[in-house]
Short mmCIF file of C-alpha atoms in Angstrom, two decimals:
data_model
loop_
_atom_site.label_atom_id
_atom_site.label_comp_id
_atom_site.label_asym_id
_atom_site.label_seq_id
_atom_site.Cartn_x
_atom_site.Cartn_y
_atom_site.Cartn_z
CA MET L 26 -126.16 109.89 185.52
CA ASP L 27 -129.16 109.75 187.80
CA ARG L 28 -128.53 113.05 189.54
CA GLY L 29 -131.83 113.27 191.35
CA ASP L 30 -134.75 115.63 191.15
CA PRO L 31 -133.70 119.11 189.94
CA ALA L 32 -136.76 120.58 191.55
CA ASP L 33 -135.62 119.56 195.01
CA THR L 34 -133.61 122.25 196.82
CA ARG L 35 -133.06 120.65 200.12
CA SER L 36 -129.61 121.08 201.64
CA GLY L 37 -127.22 118.15 201.87
CA ALA L 38 -125.47 119.73 204.87
CA ASP L 39 -126.69 117.00 207.16
CA SER L 40 -125.13 114.21 205.06
CA GLY L 41 -122.24 113.83 207.47
CA THR L 42 -119.93 112.75 204.69
CA GLN L 43 -117.11 115.14 205.62
CA PRO L 44 -115.85 116.27 209.04
CA GLY L 45 -116.62 119.88 209.92
CA SER L 46 -112.91 120.56 210.33
CA GLN L 47 -112.26 119.66 206.67
CA ARG L 48 -115.11 121.93 205.57
CA SER L 49 -113.69 124.73 207.64
CA LEU L 50 -110.28 124.23 206.12
CA LEU L 51 -111.78 124.33 202.64
CA GLU L 52 -113.66 127.52 203.42
CA GLU L 53 -110.48 129.05 204.75
CA LEU L 54 -108.54 128.03 201.64
CA ILE L 55 -111.16 129.66 199.41
CA ARG L 56 -111.04 132.85 201.50
CA ARG L 57 -107.24 132.99 201.15
CA GLU L 58 -107.51 132.47 197.37
CA ILE L 59 -110.12 135.27 197.10
CA ASP L 60 -107.72 137.58 198.99
CA ALA L 61 -104.84 136.65 196.78
CA ALA L 62 -106.98 137.32 193.69
CA GLY L 63 -107.75 140.84 194.89
CA GLY L 64 -111.20 140.00 196.15
CA LYS L 65 -112.49 138.50 192.84
CA LEU L 66 -111.85 134.77 192.35
CA PRO L 67 -112.86 133.54 188.87
CA PHE L 68 -115.59 130.94 189.21
CA ASP L 69 -113.58 128.22 187.45
CA ARG L 70 -110.91 128.46 190.16
CA PHE L 71 -113.60 128.30 192.86
CA MET L 72 -115.08 125.21 191.23
CA ASP L 73 -111.62 123.64 190.94
CA LEU L 74 -111.05 124.16 194.68
CA VAL L 75 -114.40 122.81 195.97
CA LEU L 76 -114.07 119.74 193.76
CA TYR L 77 -110.39 118.96 193.70
CA ALA L 78 -108.42 120.79 196.39
CA PRO L 79 -106.04 118.07 197.77
CA GLY L 80 -107.58 116.37 200.76
CA LEU L 81 -110.44 118.82 200.90
CA GLY L 82 -112.36 118.93 197.65
CA TYR L 83 -115.44 116.82 196.92
CA TYR L 84 -113.73 114.31 194.70
CA VAL L 85 -110.65 113.75 196.91
CA ALA L 86 -111.87 114.12 200.53
CA GLY L 87 -113.00 110.48 200.83
CA ALA L 88 -116.78 110.87 201.26
CA PRO L 89 -119.07 108.42 199.40
CA LYS L 90 -120.01 109.78 196.02
CA LEU L 91 -121.54 107.11 193.85
CA GLY L 92 -124.31 104.58 194.53
CA PRO L 93 -127.22 104.55 196.95
CA GLU L 94 -125.09 105.76 199.85
CA GLY L 95 -123.61 108.58 197.78
CA ASP L 96 -124.94 111.53 195.78
CA PHE L 97 -125.59 110.02 192.32
CA VAL L 98 -125.33 106.90 190.23
CA THR L 99 -123.93 106.50 186.72
CA ALA L 100 -124.88 104.26 183.80
CA PRO L 101 -122.45 101.41 184.71
CA GLU L 102 -124.13 101.11 188.12
CA ILE L 103 -127.58 101.22 186.60
CA SER L 104 -127.16 98.26 184.31
CA PRO L 105 -124.42 95.92 183.08
CA LEU L 106 -125.86 96.42 179.62
CA PHE L 107 -124.05 99.77 179.38
CA ALA L 108 -120.65 98.18 179.70
CA ARG L 109 -121.63 95.29 177.39
CA CYS L 110 -122.57 97.76 174.66
CA LEU L 111 -119.34 99.65 175.10
CA ALA L 112 -117.53 96.31 174.79
CA VAL L 113 -118.84 96.09 171.22
CA THR L 114 -117.05 99.38 170.34
CA CYS L 115 -113.86 98.43 172.20
CA ARG L 116 -113.74 95.12 170.34
CA GLU L 117 -114.29 96.87 166.99
CA VAL L 118 -111.45 99.26 167.63
CA LEU L 119 -108.98 96.72 169.04
CA SER L 120 -109.68 94.49 166.10
CA ALA L 121 -109.15 97.37 163.64
CA LEU L 122 -105.81 98.15 165.34
CA GLY L 123 -104.89 94.51 165.17
CA LYS L 124 -105.50 94.34 161.42
CA ARG L 125 -103.67 97.66 160.96
CA GLY L 126 -100.66 96.27 162.81
CA THR L 127 -100.75 93.11 160.81
CA LYS L 128 -100.87 95.12 157.59
CA ASN L 129 -97.93 97.17 158.76
CA GLY L 130 -95.97 93.97 159.52
CA SER L 131 -95.98 94.45 163.28
CA GLY L 132 -98.37 93.42 166.00
CA ARG L 133 -97.17 96.25 168.23
CA ASP L 134 -96.59 99.13 165.90
CA GLY L 135 -94.29 100.80 168.35
CA LEU L 136 -96.61 100.40 171.39
CA ARG L 137 -94.84 101.62 174.52
CA GLU L 138 -95.48 101.19 178.20
CA PRO L 139 -97.11 104.10 180.06
CA SER L 140 -94.82 106.65 181.65
CA ALA L 141 -93.84 106.27 185.27
CA GLY L 142 -96.30 107.34 187.93
CA ARG L 143 -98.55 104.32 188.54
CA ALA L 144 -100.02 103.79 191.94
CA SER L 145 -97.93 101.47 194.13
CA GLY L 146 -98.98 97.93 194.92
CA HIS L 147 -99.77 96.74 191.41
CA GLY L 148 -96.45 95.38 190.21
CA ASP L 149 -95.06 96.06 186.74
CA LEU L 150 -96.95 96.39 183.50
CA ARG L 151 -95.84 93.18 181.92
CA GLU L 152 -98.20 91.28 179.63
CA PRO L 153 -100.19 88.80 181.74
CA SER L 154 -100.12 85.23 180.57
CA ALA L 155 -103.90 84.74 180.87
CA GLY L 156 -105.70 85.30 177.60
CA ARG L 157 -109.23 85.56 178.97
CA ALA L 158 -111.21 85.08 182.13
CA SER L 159 -111.32 81.46 183.19
CA GLY L 160 -114.55 79.63 182.79
CA HIS L 161 -115.73 81.44 179.67
CA GLY L 162 -115.82 80.12 176.12
CA ASP L 163 -114.87 82.21 173.12
CA LEU L 164 -118.11 83.88 172.17
CA LEU L 165 -116.62 86.23 169.63
CA LYS L 166 -118.87 86.54 166.59
CA PRO L 167 -117.27 86.70 163.18
CA GLY L 168 -117.57 89.99 161.39
CA ILE L 169 -118.04 92.05 164.61
CA GLY L 170 -114.56 92.98 165.80
CA SER L 171 -113.14 89.61 164.76
CA GLY L 172 -109.46 89.07 164.13
CA PRO L 173 -106.36 89.81 166.19
CA MET L 174 -106.71 92.32 168.96
CA ARG L 175 -104.17 95.01 169.71
CA GLY L 176 -104.07 97.88 172.13
CA ASP L 177 -105.15 98.90 175.57
CA LEU L 178 -108.18 100.47 177.25
CA LEU L 179 -107.77 103.63 179.28
CA GLU L 180 -110.63 104.83 181.49
CA LEU L 181 -110.56 108.38 182.76
CA GLY L 182 -112.25 108.63 186.12
CA ALA L 183 -113.43 105.05 186.61
CA GLY L 184 -116.00 105.66 189.38
CA THR L 185 -116.83 102.53 191.40
CA GLY L 186 -115.00 100.28 188.89
CA ALA L 187 -118.26 98.82 187.66
CA LEU L 188 -117.61 99.70 184.07
CA ALA L 189 -114.03 98.32 184.13
CA ALA L 190 -115.22 95.05 185.75
CA GLU L 191 -118.05 94.42 183.38
CA LEU L 192 -116.05 95.44 180.29
CA LEU L 193 -113.23 93.10 181.18
CA ALA L 194 -115.56 90.19 181.93
CA THR L 195 -117.41 90.70 178.69
CA LEU L 196 -114.31 91.00 176.53
CA ALA L 197 -112.76 88.05 178.26
CA ALA L 198 -115.78 85.93 177.46
CA GLN L 199 -115.40 87.00 173.82
CA GLY L 200 -111.65 86.35 173.62
CA ALA L 201 -111.06 90.02 172.95
CA LEU L 202 -109.23 91.27 176.01
CA PRO L 203 -107.02 94.34 175.72
CA LYS L 204 -103.42 94.01 176.69
CA ARG L 205 -103.96 96.29 179.69
CA TYR L 206 -106.79 98.20 181.37
CA LEU L 207 -105.36 101.53 182.53
CA ILE L 208 -107.18 103.84 184.89
CA LEU L 209 -106.40 107.49 185.52
CA GLU L 210 -108.27 108.39 188.72
CA PRO L 211 -107.80 111.66 190.68
CA SER L 212 -109.74 110.43 193.73
CA PRO L 213 -107.71 108.15 196.09
CA ASP L 214 -110.84 106.70 197.71
CA LEU L 215 -112.46 105.94 194.36
CA ALA L 216 -109.23 104.29 193.20
CA GLU L 217 -109.36 102.01 196.23
CA ARG L 218 -113.02 101.24 195.59
CA GLN L 219 -112.15 100.37 192.00
CA ARG L 220 -109.49 97.93 193.20
CA GLN L 221 -112.04 96.29 195.52
CA THR L 222 -114.63 96.00 192.78
CA LEU L 223 -112.16 94.43 190.34
CA THR L 224 -110.78 92.08 192.96
CA GLU L 225 -114.26 90.88 193.84
CA ARG L 226 -115.66 90.55 190.31
CA VAL L 227 -112.70 89.71 188.04
CA PRO L 228 -109.79 88.68 190.29
CA GLU L 229 -108.19 86.63 187.43
CA LEU L 230 -107.96 89.79 185.37
CA LEU L 231 -106.68 92.17 188.03
CA ALA L 232 -103.07 91.76 186.74
CA ARG L 233 -104.13 93.59 183.55
CA CYS L 234 -105.35 96.65 185.56
CA HIS L 235 -102.97 99.52 186.31
CA TRP L 236 -103.63 102.90 187.94
CA LEU L 237 -101.77 105.90 186.57
CA GLU L 238 -100.99 109.34 187.93
CA ARG L 239 -100.65 110.95 184.55
CA LEU L 240 -101.44 110.21 180.92
CA PRO L 241 -99.17 107.83 179.05
CA GLU L 242 -96.78 109.41 176.61
CA ARG L 243 -98.24 107.32 173.78
CA PHE L 244 -101.26 105.14 173.58
CA ASP L 245 -102.97 102.77 171.14
CA GLY L 246 -106.51 101.64 171.94
CA VAL L 247 -109.70 103.10 173.34
CA VAL L 248 -109.93 105.96 175.81
CA LEU L 249 -113.21 105.96 177.76
CA ALA L 250 -114.55 109.05 179.45
CA ASN L 251 -118.00 108.48 180.90
CA GLU L 252 -119.31 111.50 182.77
CA VAL L 253 -115.93 113.11 183.16
CA LEU L 254 -116.31 116.40 181.30
CA ASP L 255 -119.37 117.60 183.29
CA ALA L 256 -117.13 117.81 186.42
CA MET L 257 -114.49 119.96 184.61
CA PRO L 258 -114.32 123.47 186.11
CA VAL L 259 -115.96 126.08 183.88
CA HIS L 260 -115.94 129.87 183.50
CA ARG L 261 -119.29 131.57 184.01
CA PHE L 262 -120.29 134.82 182.27
CA GLN L 263 -123.22 137.24 182.11
CA ILE L 264 -124.18 139.84 179.53
CA GLY L 265 -124.46 143.23 181.18
CA ASP L 266 -127.17 145.81 180.70
CA ALA L 267 -125.07 147.62 178.06
CA GLY L 268 -124.27 144.35 176.29
CA GLN L 269 -120.84 144.04 177.81
CA VAL L 270 -119.37 140.66 178.75
CA GLN L 271 -119.05 140.20 182.50
CA GLU L 272 -117.21 137.31 184.29
CA VAL L 273 -118.85 135.69 187.30
CA CYS L 274 -116.36 135.74 190.13
CA VAL L 275 -116.57 134.78 193.77
CA GLY L 276 -115.90 137.25 196.53
CA LEU L 277 -116.62 137.91 200.15
CA GLU L 278 -119.53 139.98 201.32
CA GLY L 279 -118.46 143.51 201.93
CA ALA L 280 -115.41 143.29 199.73
CA ALA L 281 -114.81 145.70 196.88
CA GLY L 282 -116.94 144.98 193.74
CA THR L 283 -120.60 144.73 192.98
CA GLY L 284 -122.26 141.62 194.41
CA THR L 285 -125.14 140.05 192.63
CA GLY L 286 -126.85 138.97 195.82
CA ALA L 287 -126.16 135.28 195.22
CA GLY L 288 -124.34 133.27 197.89
CA ALA L 289 -124.97 131.30 200.98
CA ASP L 290 -124.41 131.76 204.68
CA GLN L 291 -121.20 129.88 205.55
CA GLY L 292 -121.70 130.25 209.28
CA ALA L 293 -118.99 132.91 209.53
CA SER L 294 -118.83 136.71 209.48
CA GLU L 295 -118.24 136.82 205.75
CA ARG L 296 -120.40 135.14 203.13
CA LEU L 297 -119.38 134.04 199.75
CA VAL L 298 -121.07 136.21 197.11
CA GLU L 299 -120.96 136.46 193.33
CA ILE L 300 -119.27 139.53 191.77
CA LEU L 301 -119.70 140.50 188.16
CA ALA L 302 -116.44 141.87 186.78
CA GLU L 303 -114.66 142.64 183.54
CA PRO L 304 -113.22 139.36 182.26
CA ALA L 305 -109.78 138.71 183.67
CA THR L 306 -109.16 136.03 181.09
CA PRO L 307 -108.87 137.26 177.48
CA ALA L 308 -109.95 133.87 176.26
CA LEU L 309 -113.31 134.21 177.97
CA GLN L 310 -113.99 137.52 176.21
CA ALA L 311 -112.98 136.01 172.87
CA ALA L 312 -115.06 132.88 173.43
CA VAL L 313 -118.22 134.91 174.21
CA ALA L 314 -117.54 137.15 171.24
CA ALA L 315 -117.43 134.08 169.03
CA LEU L 316 -120.87 133.01 170.39
CA GLN L 317 -122.29 136.38 169.76
CA ALA L 318 -120.94 136.45 166.17
CA ASN L 319 -123.30 133.51 165.63
CA GLY L 320 -126.29 135.26 167.29
CA LEU L 321 -125.92 133.42 170.65
CA ALA L 322 -125.71 134.88 174.16
CA THR L 323 -126.55 138.37 173.23
CA ARG L 324 -129.45 139.41 175.49
CA PRO L 325 -128.67 141.53 178.59
CA GLY L 326 -128.93 139.32 181.72
CA TYR L 327 -128.08 136.16 179.78
CA ARG L 328 -125.90 133.89 181.89
CA SER L 329 -124.06 130.68 180.98
CA GLU L 330 -120.79 128.74 181.13
CA ILE L 331 -117.77 128.20 178.90
CA ASN L 332 -115.21 125.43 179.42
CA LEU L 333 -111.93 126.94 178.58
CA ARG L 334 -110.05 123.86 179.80
CA LEU L 335 -111.68 121.62 177.21
CA ALA L 336 -109.31 122.48 174.34
CA PRO L 337 -106.03 121.84 176.17
CA TRP L 338 -107.49 118.69 177.75
CA THR L 339 -108.42 117.35 174.29
CA GLN L 340 -105.08 118.41 172.85
CA ALA L 341 -103.29 116.40 175.53
CA LEU L 342 -105.32 113.30 174.65
CA GLY L 343 -104.79 113.90 170.93
CA THR L 344 -101.00 114.15 171.45
CA MET L 345 -101.07 110.94 173.49
CA LEU L 346 -103.19 108.96 171.08
CA ASN L 347 -101.12 107.16 168.44
CA ALA L 348 -104.02 105.22 167.00
CA GLY L 349 -107.45 104.41 168.31
CA LEU L 350 -110.59 106.10 169.66
CA LEU L 351 -111.63 108.61 172.31
CA LEU L 352 -115.23 107.74 173.40
CA LEU L 353 -116.79 110.58 175.32
CA ILE L 354 -120.17 110.18 176.99
CA ASP L 355 -121.91 112.90 178.99
CA TYR L 356 -124.95 115.03 179.22
CA GLY L 357 -124.88 118.13 176.98
CA TYR L 358 -125.89 119.72 173.71
CA PRO L 359 -124.59 121.04 170.42
CA ARG L 360 -123.66 124.68 170.76
CA ALA L 361 -126.86 126.08 169.16
CA GLU L 362 -128.92 124.19 171.75
CA PHE L 363 -126.57 124.81 174.66
CA TYR L 364 -126.92 128.58 174.29
CA LEU L 365 -130.59 128.84 173.50
CA ASP L 366 -132.26 132.11 174.55
CA GLU L 367 -134.49 130.29 177.02
CA ARG L 368 -131.50 128.63 178.68
CA ASP L 369 -130.56 132.00 180.07
CA GLN L 370 -129.24 130.77 183.45
CA GLY L 371 -126.87 128.25 182.01
CA THR L 372 -126.59 124.60 182.97
CA LEU L 373 -124.65 124.60 186.25
CA MET L 374 -126.13 122.17 188.79
CA CYS L 375 -125.20 120.79 192.19
CA HIS L 376 -125.91 117.29 193.43
CA SER L 377 -126.15 115.94 196.95
CA ARG L 378 -127.78 112.72 198.23
CA HIS L 379 -129.63 112.19 194.93
CA ARG L 380 -131.10 115.73 195.05
CA ALA L 381 -130.20 118.54 192.65
CA HIS L 382 -130.15 122.31 193.10
CA SER L 383 -128.44 125.38 191.69
CA ASP L 384 -126.48 126.86 194.59
CA PRO L 385 -122.74 126.07 194.35
CA TYR L 386 -121.92 128.10 197.50
CA ARG L 387 -123.43 125.88 200.09
CA ASP L 388 -122.16 122.61 201.54
CA LEU L 389 -118.62 123.35 200.25
CA GLY L 390 -116.81 120.10 199.52
CA LEU L 391 -119.92 118.02 200.29
CA GLN L 392 -121.67 118.28 196.96
CA ASP L 393 -120.89 117.67 193.31
CA ILE L 394 -120.94 120.64 190.89
CA THR L 395 -121.47 119.99 187.22
CA ALA L 396 -122.09 121.78 183.97
CA HIS L 397 -123.38 120.33 180.64
CA VAL L 398 -120.97 119.72 177.76
CA ASP L 399 -120.86 121.85 174.61
CA PHE L 400 -120.32 118.98 172.12
CA SER L 401 -119.64 121.40 169.25
CA ALA L 402 -116.68 122.81 171.17
CA LEU L 403 -115.54 119.27 171.93
CA ALA L 404 -115.64 118.29 168.26
CA GLU L 405 -113.74 121.43 167.29
CA ALA L 406 -111.13 120.80 169.99
CA GLY L 407 -110.73 117.27 168.66
CA ARG L 408 -110.16 118.43 165.07
CA ALA L 409 -107.62 121.01 166.36
CA ALA L 410 -105.85 118.20 168.15
CA GLY L 411 -105.46 116.21 164.89
CA LEU L 412 -108.38 113.84 165.55
CA GLN L 413 -111.23 112.83 163.23
CA LEU L 414 -114.84 112.96 164.20
CA ALA L 415 -115.91 109.29 164.34
CA GLY L 416 -119.51 110.03 165.15
CA TYR L 417 -121.97 111.84 167.40
CA THR L 418 -125.35 110.63 168.59
CA THR L 419 -127.55 110.22 171.60
CA GLN L 420 -126.90 107.55 174.19
CA ALA L 421 -130.04 105.70 173.16
CA ASN L 422 -129.02 105.58 169.52
CA PHE L 423 -125.51 104.49 170.44
CA LEU L 424 -126.64 101.61 172.65
CA ILE L 425 -129.17 100.49 170.08
CA GLY L 426 -126.49 100.53 167.44
CA CYS L 427 -124.31 98.35 169.70
CA GLY L 428 -127.16 95.82 169.92
CA ILE L 429 -128.55 96.31 173.35
CA ASP L 430 -131.80 94.52 172.30
CA ALA L 431 -129.79 91.41 171.29
CA LEU L 432 -127.78 91.62 174.50
CA ILE L 433 -131.00 91.42 176.53
CA ALA L 434 -132.19 88.49 174.53
CA GLU L 435 -128.81 86.74 174.88
CA ALA L 436 -128.75 87.22 178.61
CA GLY L 437 -130.52 83.86 178.77
CA THR L 438 -131.74 84.18 182.39
CA ASP L 439 -134.51 81.96 183.67
CA ASP L 440 -134.89 84.21 186.73
CA PRO L 441 -137.94 86.46 186.15
CA GLN L 442 -136.64 89.04 188.65
CA ALA L 443 -133.24 89.20 186.99
CA LEU L 444 -134.89 89.73 183.60
CA LEU L 445 -137.14 92.35 185.06
CA ASP L 446 -134.11 94.16 186.54
CA LEU L 447 -132.26 93.95 183.23
CA THR L 448 -135.28 95.37 181.32
CA ALA L 449 -135.77 98.16 183.85
CA GLY L 450 -132.09 99.11 183.58
CA ALA L 451 -132.37 99.20 179.81
CA LYS L 452 -135.33 101.55 179.97
CA GLN L 453 -133.38 103.93 182.21
CA LEU L 454 -130.50 103.95 179.75
CA LEU L 455 -132.71 104.36 176.63
CA LEU L 456 -135.85 106.32 177.43
CA PRO L 457 -135.83 110.05 176.37
CA SER L 458 -137.29 111.00 179.78
CA GLN L 459 -134.36 109.23 181.52
CA MET L 460 -130.86 109.06 180.07
CA GLY L 461 -131.51 108.15 176.44
CA GLU L 462 -131.70 111.66 174.97
CA ARG L 463 -130.09 113.78 177.71
CA PHE L 464 -126.79 111.92 177.34
CA GLN L 465 -124.74 112.21 174.16
CA VAL L 466 -121.87 110.14 172.76
CA LEU L 467 -119.04 111.58 170.67
CA GLY L 468 -116.18 109.65 169.15
CA LEU L 469 -112.82 111.12 168.10
CA SER L 470 -110.36 108.80 166.29
CA LYS L 471 -106.92 108.61 164.85
CA GLY L 472 -105.51 106.01 162.48
CA LEU L 473 -108.70 103.94 162.11
CA ASP L 474 -108.95 104.53 158.38
CA ALA L 475 -112.55 105.68 158.51
CA HIS L 476 -113.60 102.49 160.28
CA ALA L 477 -117.38 102.55 160.87
CA LEU L 478 -118.46 101.94 164.48
CA SER L 479 -121.72 100.18 165.20
CA GLY L 480 -122.69 102.67 167.89
CA PHE L 481 -123.02 105.50 165.32
CA SER L 482 -124.74 103.41 162.70
CA VAL L 483 -128.37 103.99 163.79
CA ARG L 484 -128.45 107.76 163.56
CA ASP L 485 -125.30 109.90 163.34
CA LEU L 486 -126.09 113.46 164.41
CA SER L 487 -122.73 114.95 163.50
CA ALA L 488 -124.41 117.50 161.24
CA ARG L 489 -125.89 119.20 164.32
CA LEU L 490 -122.47 120.06 165.73
#
């Protein structure tokens, strides 16, 4: 994700993306929650509210979020090459599931429809009769995901719909379409934008697309989560002067507790301030103790984040997945790098109008709040959920393994500007100074019989986890 310049600390309060009344309602909701929590609201609950409070949080209040008119852009908007590379992995997995189903004597292997709870207006989930997008030949290359296809694609948080549209178009041209393309999207306005994108770009494939309100009970195929985990609420902690673990909570200025001085003027008589308190959640204390047992996060004053929601989230996906792959792409580090001594203020960042800063208490509901991903914790959660580590590498390595260079060459455009744009997008996806090294890719699989994926073939970094 191009999140802007982290050195820029200008406020996004003038963005005008959310009515003042909605912001006031969100502030009032947070104040009520602080009061209900005895004056000390754990930071993860605060982050949950400002991002996801129904009708008020950043992701659900209707303001533009992605693209030039929003606060950031993601890889699918930067270049269609991103989706075309992911199509290689999707094709490999769907082909492997097809061969597995054939070997078991069944093309379905008990595949069931998703549970009820889809968005209205999209009809039932019957198998469409169209086998691929019209006007495209079968470009499937033997040996790379060839053979019968089986399974679905499920995208978690589909953004503008750019990834879905390009993936479907690419797979259709290769004769490798999934049975269905499912989307689990918490933002109503983004879900509508996704429908518009798909209607404009792949109208003949719209019948395969279905929006869900909850995870299916059972799933075979590929689950895609591109820049989803960074927006998951996290707990924040700090090591006290005596070496004790302290939880970062949010309170109101003048309330009981010791404020750290952090906070922002909310234009009211009470400011939001940070309060350091004894951990209210035993899991936080245990998680920090585990870090310290490995020599991490020990110095007084050290501050960072822990995602305690990661394990149950991964467990839910592992329970759902009957056979296939979870492909998780985000910015982050292995644990030893995440909790380096010099990273003593953690990774929490806020993003507004393509500018980044570190104050989560301003522009409530108007800015994104993110934290980097601990990929070691993600791999551990996957194993605990009964999944196998299929691979771990940087985004650059993954895209190169999927053949991004060949995809550029095969684009076959005679338009010099189009080729220039394609090359510029590839550089942004691949260069270490852009997204190539900052973004990581982790695969968790079930029932793929140690099937090797091209994306992890260049340089698998699993040993670093």
